[in-house]
Amino acid sequence: MSESLIRIEAISKRYAARDGTVTTVFDDLHLTVERGEFVCLIGHSGCGKTTVLNVLAGLESVSDGYVFVGGREISGPSLDRAVIFQSHALMPWLTVMGNIAFAVASRWPGWSKAKVREHCQKYIDLVNLTGAEKKRPSELSGGMKQRVGIARALAIEPRMLLMDEPFSALDALTRGVLQEEVLRICAETKQTVFMITHDVDEAILLADKIILMTNGPHAKIAEIVVNTMPRGRTRHDLHKHPHYYRIRNHLIDFLVDRSRAFDQKSAGSAYDPRNPPVVMPGLDEAALAVPDAPVWPDEKAA
Amino acid sequence: MRALFESWRAPVLSVLIFLLFIGAWHAATLPIAAQQTVDAEYAKLVGKAASTGQKSTFPTPADVGAKIWQHLHEPFYDRGPNDKGVGIQLAYSLARVLAGFMLAAIVAIPLGFLIGMSPTTYKALDPFIQVLKPISPLAWMPLALFTLKDSMTSAVFVIFICSLWPMLINTAFGVAAVRREWLNVARTLEVGPMRRAFRVILPAAAPTIMTGMRISIGIAWLVIVAAEMLVGGTGIGYFVWNEWNNLSITNILTAILAIGLVGMLLDLSLAYLTRLVTFPE
């Protein structure tokens, strides 16, 4: 069996408040990501999603546990793992080309200016920003800024992409377009992606594996949902696939009810944080025929 | 047409205010009306002045205008230590201000970087800065004269010390306030400390640093006049004091105008440089 690209072992994060009380954000998380996989982590705000991503990026440290990338324990940020920030984090004094070139020149310090430019141009073209090379971030729309962020992350040819709710600040139309572009680019480049989101449809469209995280404090990985819809999904026909609503209902059920109520007791003794249950609601024929269908107040009266 | 009119409104108003000011000045310095009852013998003694009234002791706008014209014609003449053109005096002052200002920048910007990057250094140096900052730069003058034993160097030192604080504080603040996300980008790109300082922190903090430099040059130009009045010898401050001893109010008024104009030019040039490094968010 080949080594997973990412292996997270028993990580937890605790903060000590000033009065000495300790808050445990998440506890005993175990997780693996295979090469070429697109993984989404979904959960409510405050469950420590962003902390997990920052740990993977090397920007934050854990209180306990280990994170291995390519079989080696990580000790800090690395050019292997490119981050796409929610706030795009472009440097406003640099042009589009300048922002990407800064990353490329950091990755390959020995490259000539011409080579750096040529390499940047390739990624500017890839995210459809051709013609905007000399623009400053302040002259770009939100969607274009995030395209620059994506190009900057991809241009350093990382082993994996880490995305922290990259589309949450965008309007719905732009978000849809960018999601499809990310799908296309990841299919072309066979990128491994770890993405944080709280958008169920985004997760179903993009991810091969959706990790459900319970509410914090003491957040845990409740389940791993395998997206059984084949790759090559598009926004256009996603909802026509028979698996779509089963997966969607499962995720929404989780986010609305189970993410709050989940604990070791309700999960039963079979729950093992090292191997959270892997479920495939898409294949579950009965999933749509909800046994305890809610009764609306009107119906009850009638 | 309307837009053209509106864009000219403010300049026209400025000219009107200027003319009104000159008019008021002129009216206030008109020769005092002749007294009707003049002692005949006194009139004989003082001649025409008794009947035409007395000229105001304060110069009229025309007097000052003539003086400015004369200085403009010959700004750089040098007829000994007490008779140099306004241009030469301004050049001396400017040279001192720029020397002190540059020295302050060389010290304040790297030190400010250090303070801004390290909260410990910031806390350690903060009490010193807080005590040293409010000291009038002229209070350092005797100490400077005593230790440096040279009036010229002392004046430069005084400019140095007054330019230092705004630049130091603004640099430290600008560096400390660099957005976390830009630093995180640099971290994920494994950018080395020098490259991070020059390519991320410096451009991010540059507008704040430049604002500090602009405040500094303004203070330096204020202080140099007072400093030169004390140390004497050369400079526009010395010129003003010297002309006070000569009781030449026209020369003093000319110098005041020149000080104002040069100060404005210094501020404008720093404002221009600030605009160059400012980035729109």
Coordinates of C-alpha atoms in Angstrom, one line a residue:
Chain A
M1 CA 0.0 0.0 0.0
S2 CA 1.4 3.4 -1.0
E3 CA 1.8 6.1 1.6
S4 CA -1.0 8.6 1.7
L5 CA 0.1 12.2 0.8
I6 CA -1.3 13.5 4.0
R7 CA -1.7 11.7 7.2
I8 CA -3.0 13.5 10.3
E9 CA -2.6 11.5 13.5
A10 CA -4.4 12.4 16.7
I11 CA -4.1 16.1 16.5
S12 CA -5.8 18.4 19.0
K13 CA -5.7 22.1 19.6
R14 CA -6.2 23.8 22.9
Y15 CA -6.1 27.4 23.9
A16 CA -5.5 28.6 27.4
A17 CA -7.6 31.6 28.3
R18 CA -6.2 34.3 30.5
D19 CA -8.1 33.0 33.5
G20 CA -6.5 29.6 33.1
T21 CA -9.5 27.8 31.6
V22 CA -8.5 25.7 28.6
T23 CA -10.6 25.5 25.5
T24 CA -10.2 22.4 23.4
V25 CA -11.1 23.4 19.8
F26 CA -10.8 19.9 18.4
D27 CA -9.6 16.6 19.8
D28 CA -8.0 13.5 18.5
L29 CA -8.5 14.0 14.8
H30 CA -7.3 11.4 12.3
L31 CA -7.4 11.9 8.6
T32 CA -5.7 10.8 5.4
V33 CA -5.7 12.4 2.0
E34 CA -4.5 10.4 -1.0
R35 CA -2.6 11.8 -4.0
G36 CA -4.9 13.4 -6.6
E37 CA -7.9 13.4 -4.2
F38 CA -10.1 16.4 -3.7
V39 CA -11.2 16.5 -0.1
C40 CA -13.6 19.0 1.5
L41 CA -13.9 19.6 5.2
I42 CA -17.3 20.8 6.1
G43 CA -18.6 22.0 9.5
H44 CA -20.1 25.0 11.3
S45 CA -18.1 28.0 12.1
G46 CA -16.1 27.7 15.2
C47 CA -15.4 24.0 14.9
G48 CA -11.8 24.6 14.0
K49 CA -11.9 24.0 10.3
T50 CA -9.6 26.9 9.6
T51 CA -7.2 25.7 12.3
V52 CA -7.0 22.3 10.7
L53 CA -6.1 24.0 7.4
N54 CA -3.6 26.3 9.0
V55 CA -2.0 23.3 10.7
L56 CA -1.7 21.6 7.3
A57 CA -0.2 24.8 5.9
G58 CA 2.3 24.9 8.8
L59 CA 1.0 28.3 9.9
E60 CA -0.3 27.0 13.2
S61 CA 1.0 24.3 15.5
V62 CA -1.0 21.6 17.2
S63 CA -1.1 20.9 20.9
D64 CA -0.9 17.2 20.4
G65 CA -0.5 14.8 17.5
Y66 CA 1.4 14.7 14.2
V67 CA 0.9 15.7 10.6
F68 CA 2.8 13.9 7.9
V69 CA 3.1 15.0 4.3
G70 CA 4.6 12.5 1.9
G71 CA 5.7 10.4 4.9
R72 CA 7.6 13.2 6.6
E73 CA 6.4 15.2 9.6
I74 CA 5.9 18.8 8.8
S75 CA 7.7 21.4 10.8
G76 CA 6.4 24.7 9.3
P77 CA 5.1 26.2 6.1
S78 CA 6.5 24.8 2.9
L79 CA 6.4 25.5 -0.8
D80 CA 5.0 22.0 -1.2
R81 CA 1.7 23.2 0.2
A82 CA 0.2 26.2 -1.4
V83 CA -2.6 28.1 0.4
I84 CA -5.4 29.9 -1.2
F85 CA -6.7 32.4 1.4
Q86 CA -10.3 33.3 1.8
S87 CA -9.4 37.0 1.7
H88 CA -7.2 36.3 -1.4
A89 CA -4.2 38.0 0.4
L90 CA -2.8 39.7 -2.7
M91 CA -0.2 42.4 -2.2
P92 CA -1.9 45.6 -3.3
W93 CA 1.4 47.3 -4.3
L94 CA 2.1 44.6 -6.9
T95 CA 0.4 44.0 -10.2
V96 CA -1.2 40.7 -11.1
M97 CA 2.0 39.6 -12.7
G98 CA 4.0 40.9 -9.8
N99 CA 2.0 39.0 -7.2
I100 CA 2.5 35.7 -9.1
A101 CA 6.1 36.5 -10.0
F102 CA 6.8 37.0 -6.3
A103 CA 5.7 33.5 -5.6
V104 CA 7.4 32.0 -8.6
A105 CA 10.7 33.7 -7.8
S106 CA 10.4 32.5 -4.2
R107 CA 10.0 28.9 -5.5
W108 CA 12.8 29.1 -8.0
P109 CA 15.2 31.8 -6.9
G110 CA 17.7 31.0 -9.7
W111 CA 15.3 31.7 -12.5
S112 CA 15.9 34.6 -14.9
K113 CA 13.3 37.4 -15.0
A114 CA 12.2 36.2 -18.5
K115 CA 11.7 32.7 -17.3
V116 CA 9.7 33.8 -14.3
R117 CA 7.5 35.9 -16.5
E118 CA 6.9 33.1 -19.0
H119 CA 6.0 30.7 -16.2
C120 CA 3.6 33.3 -14.7
Q121 CA 2.0 34.0 -18.0
K122 CA 1.1 30.3 -18.3
Y123 CA -0.8 30.4 -15.1
I124 CA -2.4 33.8 -15.8
D125 CA -3.7 32.2 -19.0
L126 CA -4.8 29.1 -17.2
V127 CA -7.1 31.1 -14.8
N128 CA -8.4 33.2 -17.8
L129 CA -6.8 36.5 -16.7
T130 CA -4.9 37.1 -19.9
G131 CA -4.8 40.9 -20.5
A132 CA -5.0 41.8 -16.8
E133 CA -1.3 41.2 -16.1
K134 CA -0.5 44.8 -15.4
K135 CA -3.6 45.5 -13.3
R136 CA -3.3 46.1 -9.6
P137 CA -5.6 44.1 -7.2
S138 CA -7.6 47.3 -6.5
E139 CA -8.6 47.4 -10.1
L140 CA -9.9 43.8 -10.1
S141 CA -13.3 42.4 -9.1
G142 CA -13.6 39.9 -6.2
G143 CA -13.7 37.0 -8.6
M144 CA -10.6 38.2 -10.5
K145 CA -8.7 38.7 -7.3
Q146 CA -9.4 35.1 -6.3
R147 CA -8.3 33.9 -9.7
V148 CA -5.0 35.6 -9.1
G149 CA -4.8 33.9 -5.7
I150 CA -5.5 30.5 -7.5
A151 CA -2.9 31.3 -10.1
R152 CA -0.3 32.3 -7.5
A153 CA -0.9 29.0 -5.6
L154 CA -0.8 26.8 -8.7
A155 CA 2.2 28.6 -10.2
I156 CA 4.6 27.2 -7.6
E157 CA 3.5 23.7 -8.6
P158 CA 2.8 22.5 -5.1
R159 CA 2.2 18.9 -4.1
M160 CA -1.1 20.0 -2.7
L161 CA -3.5 22.9 -2.6
L162 CA -5.0 24.1 0.6
M163 CA -8.1 26.3 0.2
D164 CA -9.8 28.1 3.0
E165 CA -13.3 28.9 1.9
P166 CA -11.9 30.4 -1.2
F167 CA -15.3 31.4 -2.7
S168 CA -17.3 32.4 0.3
A169 CA -16.7 36.1 -0.2
L170 CA -17.9 36.0 -3.9
D171 CA -21.4 36.4 -5.3
A172 CA -23.2 33.3 -6.3
L173 CA -22.7 33.6 -10.1
T174 CA -18.9 34.3 -9.8
R175 CA -18.6 31.5 -7.3
G176 CA -20.2 29.0 -9.7
V177 CA -17.9 30.0 -12.6
L178 CA -14.8 29.8 -10.4
Q179 CA -15.9 26.4 -8.9
E180 CA -16.0 24.9 -12.4
E181 CA -12.6 26.4 -13.3
V182 CA -11.1 24.9 -10.2
L183 CA -12.6 21.6 -11.2
R184 CA -11.2 21.9 -14.7
I185 CA -7.8 23.0 -13.5
C186 CA -7.5 20.2 -10.9
A187 CA -8.5 17.7 -13.5
E188 CA -5.9 19.0 -15.8
T189 CA -3.1 19.2 -13.3
K190 CA -4.2 16.2 -11.1
Q191 CA -3.8 18.4 -8.0
T192 CA -4.4 17.1 -4.6
V193 CA -6.7 19.6 -2.9
F194 CA -7.8 20.0 0.7
M195 CA -10.6 22.6 1.0
I196 CA -12.6 24.1 3.8
T197 CA -16.2 25.1 3.0
H198 CA -19.6 25.4 4.6
D199 CA -21.4 25.2 1.3
V200 CA -23.0 21.8 0.8
D201 CA -23.4 22.1 -2.9
E202 CA -19.9 23.3 -3.4
A203 CA -18.6 20.3 -1.5
I204 CA -20.7 17.9 -3.6
L205 CA -19.6 19.5 -6.8
L206 CA -15.9 19.6 -6.0
A207 CA -15.0 16.9 -3.5
D208 CA -14.4 13.2 -3.9
K209 CA -14.5 12.8 -0.2
I210 CA -16.4 15.1 2.3
I211 CA -15.3 15.1 5.8
L212 CA -18.0 16.1 8.4
M213 CA -16.8 17.8 11.4
T214 CA -18.9 18.2 14.6
N215 CA -19.4 21.5 16.4
G216 CA -16.8 22.7 18.7
P217 CA -15.5 22.7 21.3
H218 CA -14.1 19.2 21.3
A219 CA -14.9 19.0 17.6
K220 CA -14.4 15.5 16.0
I221 CA -14.6 14.0 12.6
A222 CA -18.1 12.4 12.6
E223 CA -18.1 10.7 9.2
I224 CA -16.4 10.6 5.9
V225 CA -18.9 10.8 3.1
V226 CA -17.7 9.4 -0.2
N227 CA -19.0 11.2 -3.2
T228 CA -20.3 8.4 -5.3
M229 CA -21.0 10.6 -8.3
P230 CA -18.4 10.1 -10.9
R231 CA -15.8 12.8 -11.7
G232 CA -16.6 15.2 -14.5
R233 CA -19.4 16.7 -12.5
T234 CA -20.7 20.0 -13.7
R235 CA -23.0 22.6 -12.1
H236 CA -25.2 22.0 -15.2
D237 CA -26.2 18.4 -14.6
L238 CA -25.1 17.8 -11.0
H239 CA -28.6 17.9 -9.6
K240 CA -29.9 15.5 -12.2
H241 CA -27.8 12.6 -11.0
P242 CA -29.8 10.2 -8.7
H243 CA -27.1 10.3 -6.0
Y244 CA -27.2 14.1 -5.7
Y245 CA -30.2 14.6 -3.4
R246 CA -29.3 11.6 -1.3
I247 CA -25.8 13.0 -0.6
R248 CA -27.2 16.5 -0.2
N249 CA -29.9 15.4 2.3
H250 CA -27.4 13.5 4.2
L251 CA -25.0 16.5 4.5
I252 CA -27.8 18.9 5.5
D253 CA -29.2 16.5 8.0
F254 CA -25.8 16.4 9.5
L255 CA -25.2 20.1 9.6
V256 CA -28.6 20.9 10.9
D257 CA -29.0 18.2 13.6
R258 CA -26.3 15.7 14.1
S259 CA -23.3 18.1 14.1
R260 CA -24.6 19.6 17.3
A261 CA -25.8 16.4 19.0
F262 CA -22.8 14.2 18.0
D263 CA -20.8 12.8 20.8
Q264 CA -19.2 9.5 21.8
K265 CA -22.4 8.3 23.5
S266 CA -24.8 9.0 20.6
A267 CA -22.3 7.6 18.1
G268 CA -22.1 4.4 20.1
S269 CA -19.1 2.3 21.1
A270 CA -18.5 1.4 17.5
Y271 CA -17.3 5.0 16.9
D272 CA -13.5 5.1 16.7
P273 CA -11.9 8.5 16.1
R274 CA -9.0 6.8 14.4
N275 CA -11.4 5.3 11.8
P276 CA -14.5 7.5 11.5
P277 CA -17.3 5.7 9.7
V278 CA -17.1 6.0 5.9
V279 CA -20.5 6.3 4.4
M280 CA -21.9 6.4 0.9
P281 CA -25.4 7.9 1.1
G282 CA -25.5 8.2 -2.7
L283 CA -25.8 4.5 -3.0
D284 CA -28.4 4.2 -0.3
E285 CA -31.7 3.5 -2.1
A286 CA -33.7 4.2 1.1
A287 CA -32.1 7.5 1.9
L288 CA -34.7 9.5 0.1
A289 CA -37.6 7.6 1.6
V290 CA -37.1 9.1 5.1
P291 CA -38.6 6.8 7.6
D292 CA -39.5 9.3 10.2
A293 CA -40.6 12.0 7.8
P294 CA -41.5 15.2 9.8
V295 CA -45.1 16.0 10.1
W296 CA -45.9 19.7 9.4
P297 CA -48.2 21.4 11.8
D298 CA -50.9 21.9 9.2
E299 CA -51.1 18.2 8.4
K300 CA -51.3 17.4 12.1
A301 CA -54.3 19.7 12.5
A302 CA -56.0 18.1 9.5
Chain B
M1 CA -19.1 75.7 -19.0
R2 CA -20.5 75.3 -15.5
A3 CA -17.7 72.8 -14.7
L4 CA -15.1 75.3 -15.9
F5 CA -16.6 78.0 -13.7
E6 CA -16.6 75.7 -10.7
S7 CA -13.0 74.7 -11.2
W8 CA -12.0 78.4 -11.2
R9 CA -14.0 79.4 -8.2
A10 CA -11.5 78.5 -5.6
P11 CA -8.4 80.1 -7.3
V12 CA -10.4 83.3 -7.9
L13 CA -11.4 83.3 -4.3
S14 CA -7.8 82.8 -3.3
V15 CA -6.7 85.8 -5.4
L16 CA -9.5 87.9 -3.9
I17 CA -8.4 87.0 -0.3
F18 CA -4.9 87.9 -1.2
L19 CA -5.9 91.3 -2.6
L20 CA -8.1 92.0 0.4
F21 CA -5.2 91.2 2.7
I22 CA -2.8 93.5 0.7
G23 CA -5.4 96.2 0.7
A24 CA -5.9 96.0 4.4
W25 CA -2.2 96.0 5.0
H26 CA -1.8 99.0 2.7
A27 CA -4.6 100.9 4.5
A28 CA -3.2 100.2 7.9
T29 CA 0.3 101.5 6.9
L30 CA -0.9 104.7 5.1
P31 CA 1.0 107.8 6.3
I32 CA -0.6 109.2 9.4
A33 CA -2.7 112.3 8.5
A34 CA -1.0 115.6 9.1
Q35 CA -1.8 117.3 12.3
Q36 CA -3.7 120.5 11.9
T37 CA -2.1 122.4 14.7
V38 CA 1.6 122.4 14.2
D39 CA 3.8 124.5 16.2
A40 CA 5.4 126.9 13.7
E41 CA 8.9 126.5 15.0
Y42 CA 8.6 122.7 15.1
A43 CA 7.4 122.8 11.5
K44 CA 10.5 124.9 10.6
L45 CA 12.7 122.3 12.2
V46 CA 11.2 119.1 10.7
G47 CA 10.3 120.7 7.4
K48 CA 7.8 119.1 5.1
A49 CA 7.1 116.1 7.4
A50 CA 5.2 118.2 9.8
S51 CA 2.6 119.2 7.3
T52 CA 2.4 115.9 5.2
G53 CA 2.2 113.7 8.2
Q54 CA 4.4 110.9 9.3
K55 CA 5.3 107.8 7.4
S56 CA 4.2 104.6 9.2
T57 CA 7.1 102.7 10.9
F58 CA 5.7 99.4 9.6
P59 CA 6.6 98.8 6.0
T60 CA 3.9 99.1 3.4
P61 CA 3.2 96.3 0.9
A62 CA 5.0 98.3 -1.7
D63 CA 8.1 98.5 0.4
V64 CA 8.1 94.8 1.0
G65 CA 7.4 94.1 -2.7
A66 CA 10.4 96.3 -3.7
K67 CA 12.6 94.4 -1.2
I68 CA 11.5 91.0 -2.5
W69 CA 12.2 92.2 -6.0
Q70 CA 15.7 93.3 -4.9
H71 CA 16.4 90.0 -3.3
L72 CA 15.1 88.1 -6.3
H73 CA 17.5 90.1 -8.5
E74 CA 20.4 89.2 -6.4
P75 CA 19.7 86.2 -4.2
F76 CA 23.2 84.9 -3.8
Y77 CA 25.4 87.9 -3.1
D78 CA 27.9 87.7 -0.3
R79 CA 29.3 90.9 1.2
G80 CA 30.8 89.6 4.4
P81 CA 29.4 87.7 7.3
N82 CA 26.5 90.0 8.1
D83 CA 25.4 90.7 4.5
K84 CA 24.5 87.7 2.5
G85 CA 21.7 87.1 0.0
V86 CA 18.5 85.4 1.2
G87 CA 19.2 82.6 -1.3
I88 CA 22.6 81.8 0.4
Q89 CA 21.0 81.9 3.8
L90 CA 18.2 79.6 2.7
A91 CA 20.7 77.2 1.2
Y92 CA 22.6 77.0 4.5
S93 CA 19.4 76.2 6.4
L94 CA 18.2 73.7 3.8
A95 CA 21.6 71.9 3.9
R96 CA 21.4 71.6 7.7
V97 CA 17.8 70.4 7.6
L98 CA 18.6 67.8 4.9
A99 CA 21.7 66.6 6.7
G100 CA 19.9 66.2 10.0
F101 CA 16.9 64.7 8.4
M102 CA 18.9 62.1 6.4
L103 CA 20.9 61.1 9.5
A104 CA 17.6 60.7 11.4
A105 CA 16.2 58.6 8.6
I106 CA 19.3 56.4 8.6
V107 CA 18.9 55.7 12.3
A108 CA 15.0 55.8 12.6
I109 CA 14.0 53.6 9.8
P110 CA 16.1 50.5 10.6
L111 CA 15.5 51.0 14.3
G112 CA 11.8 51.4 13.7
F113 CA 11.8 48.2 11.7
L114 CA 13.4 46.4 14.6
I115 CA 10.9 47.8 17.1
G116 CA 8.0 47.1 14.9
M117 CA 9.0 43.5 14.3
S118 CA 9.7 42.6 17.9
P119 CA 7.1 43.3 20.5
T120 CA 9.8 42.8 23.2
T121 CA 12.0 45.5 21.8
Y122 CA 9.0 47.7 21.4
K123 CA 8.1 47.3 25.1
A124 CA 11.7 47.7 26.1
L125 CA 12.3 50.9 24.2
D126 CA 8.9 52.4 24.6
P127 CA 9.6 54.2 28.0
F128 CA 12.7 55.9 26.5
I129 CA 10.8 57.0 23.4
Q130 CA 7.9 58.4 25.5
V131 CA 10.3 60.4 27.6
L132 CA 12.6 61.7 24.8
K133 CA 9.8 62.5 22.3
P134 CA 8.2 65.5 24.1
I135 CA 11.6 67.2 24.8
S136 CA 11.8 70.4 22.8
P137 CA 14.7 69.9 20.4
L138 CA 16.2 73.2 21.4
A139 CA 16.7 71.9 24.9
W140 CA 19.4 69.7 23.5
M141 CA 21.3 72.7 22.1
P142 CA 23.5 73.5 25.1
L143 CA 24.3 69.8 25.5
A144 CA 25.2 69.6 21.8
L145 CA 27.3 72.7 21.9
F146 CA 29.2 71.4 24.9
T147 CA 29.9 68.0 23.6
L148 CA 30.2 68.6 19.8
K149 CA 32.0 72.0 20.3
D150 CA 30.8 73.2 16.9
S151 CA 27.8 75.4 16.3
M152 CA 27.2 74.1 12.8
T153 CA 27.2 70.4 13.9
S154 CA 25.0 71.3 16.9
A155 CA 22.4 72.7 14.6
V156 CA 22.4 69.6 12.5
F157 CA 22.2 67.5 15.7
V158 CA 19.1 69.4 16.8
I159 CA 17.5 68.8 13.5
F160 CA 18.4 65.1 13.8
I161 CA 16.9 64.8 17.2
C162 CA 13.6 66.4 16.3
S163 CA 13.3 64.5 13.0
L164 CA 14.0 61.2 14.7
W165 CA 10.8 60.6 16.7
P166 CA 8.0 60.9 14.1
M167 CA 10.0 58.7 11.7
L168 CA 10.8 56.1 14.4
I169 CA 7.3 55.9 15.8
N170 CA 5.7 55.8 12.3
T171 CA 8.1 53.2 11.0
A172 CA 7.5 51.0 14.1
F173 CA 3.8 51.4 13.8
G174 CA 3.7 50.7 10.1
V175 CA 5.9 47.6 10.4
A176 CA 3.8 46.3 13.3
A177 CA 0.6 46.9 11.4
V178 CA 1.5 44.9 8.3
R179 CA -1.4 42.7 7.6
R180 CA -1.0 39.1 9.0
E181 CA -2.2 37.6 5.7
W182 CA 0.7 39.1 3.7
L183 CA 3.1 37.7 6.2
N184 CA 1.4 34.4 6.0
V185 CA 1.7 34.4 2.2
A186 CA 5.5 35.1 2.7
R187 CA 5.7 32.2 5.2
T188 CA 3.9 29.7 3.0
L189 CA 6.3 30.7 0.2
E190 CA 9.3 30.2 2.5
V191 CA 10.5 33.7 1.9
G192 CA 13.8 34.5 3.7
P193 CA 14.0 37.3 6.3
M194 CA 15.7 39.8 4.1
R195 CA 13.4 39.2 1.2
R196 CA 10.5 39.4 3.5
A197 CA 11.7 42.7 5.0
F198 CA 12.3 44.4 1.7
R199 CA 9.6 42.9 -0.5
V200 CA 6.7 42.5 1.9
I201 CA 7.1 44.6 5.0
L202 CA 8.8 47.6 3.5
P203 CA 6.3 48.2 0.7
A204 CA 3.4 47.5 3.1
A205 CA 4.7 50.0 5.7
A206 CA 6.0 52.5 3.2
P207 CA 3.0 54.9 3.2
T208 CA 3.1 55.1 7.0
I209 CA 6.9 55.6 7.0
M210 CA 6.6 58.3 4.5
T211 CA 3.9 60.0 6.5
G212 CA 6.4 60.0 9.4
M213 CA 9.0 61.5 7.2
R214 CA 6.6 64.2 6.1
I215 CA 5.9 65.2 9.7
S216 CA 9.6 65.1 10.5
I217 CA 10.6 67.5 7.7
G218 CA 7.9 69.9 8.7
I219 CA 9.1 69.9 12.3
A220 CA 12.8 70.2 11.2
W221 CA 12.0 73.3 9.1
L222 CA 10.2 74.8 12.1
V223 CA 13.1 74.1 14.4
I224 CA 15.9 75.2 12.1
V225 CA 14.9 78.9 12.3
A226 CA 15.0 78.9 16.1
A227 CA 18.2 76.9 16.1
E228 CA 20.0 79.3 13.8
M229 CA 18.8 82.3 15.8
L230 CA 20.7 80.7 18.7
V231 CA 23.9 79.5 17.0
G232 CA 24.2 82.4 14.6
G233 CA 26.6 82.7 11.7
T234 CA 24.6 81.6 8.7
G235 CA 21.1 80.4 7.8
I236 CA 17.7 82.0 7.4
G237 CA 17.1 82.0 11.1
Y238 CA 20.3 84.0 11.7
F239 CA 19.2 86.3 8.8
V240 CA 15.9 87.1 10.6
W241 CA 17.7 87.8 13.9
N242 CA 20.3 89.9 12.2
E243 CA 17.7 92.0 10.4
W244 CA 15.9 92.4 13.7
N245 CA 19.1 93.9 15.1
N246 CA 19.2 96.1 12.0
L247 CA 15.5 96.9 12.6
S248 CA 14.9 96.1 8.9
I249 CA 11.3 94.9 9.1
T250 CA 11.1 94.7 5.3
N251 CA 13.9 92.1 5.3
I252 CA 12.3 90.2 8.1
L253 CA 9.0 90.1 6.2
T254 CA 10.8 88.9 3.1
A255 CA 12.5 86.2 5.1
I256 CA 9.2 85.1 6.7
L257 CA 7.7 84.7 3.2
A258 CA 10.7 82.8 2.0
I259 CA 10.6 80.4 5.0
G260 CA 6.9 79.7 4.3
L261 CA 7.5 79.0 0.6
V262 CA 10.4 76.7 1.2
G263 CA 8.5 74.9 3.9
M264 CA 5.6 74.4 1.5
L265 CA 7.9 73.0 -1.2
L266 CA 9.5 70.6 1.3
D267 CA 6.0 69.4 2.3
L268 CA 4.9 69.1 -1.3
S269 CA 7.9 67.1 -2.3
L270 CA 7.4 64.6 0.6
A271 CA 3.7 64.4 -0.2
Y272 CA 4.6 63.6 -3.8
L273 CA 6.9 60.8 -2.6
T274 CA 4.2 59.5 -0.3
R275 CA 1.8 59.3 -3.2
L276 CA 4.4 57.2 -5.1
V277 CA 4.5 54.5 -2.5
T278 CA 0.9 54.6 -1.5
F279 CA -1.2 51.7 -2.9
P280 CA -5.0 51.6 -3.2
E281 CA -6.5 48.8 -1.2

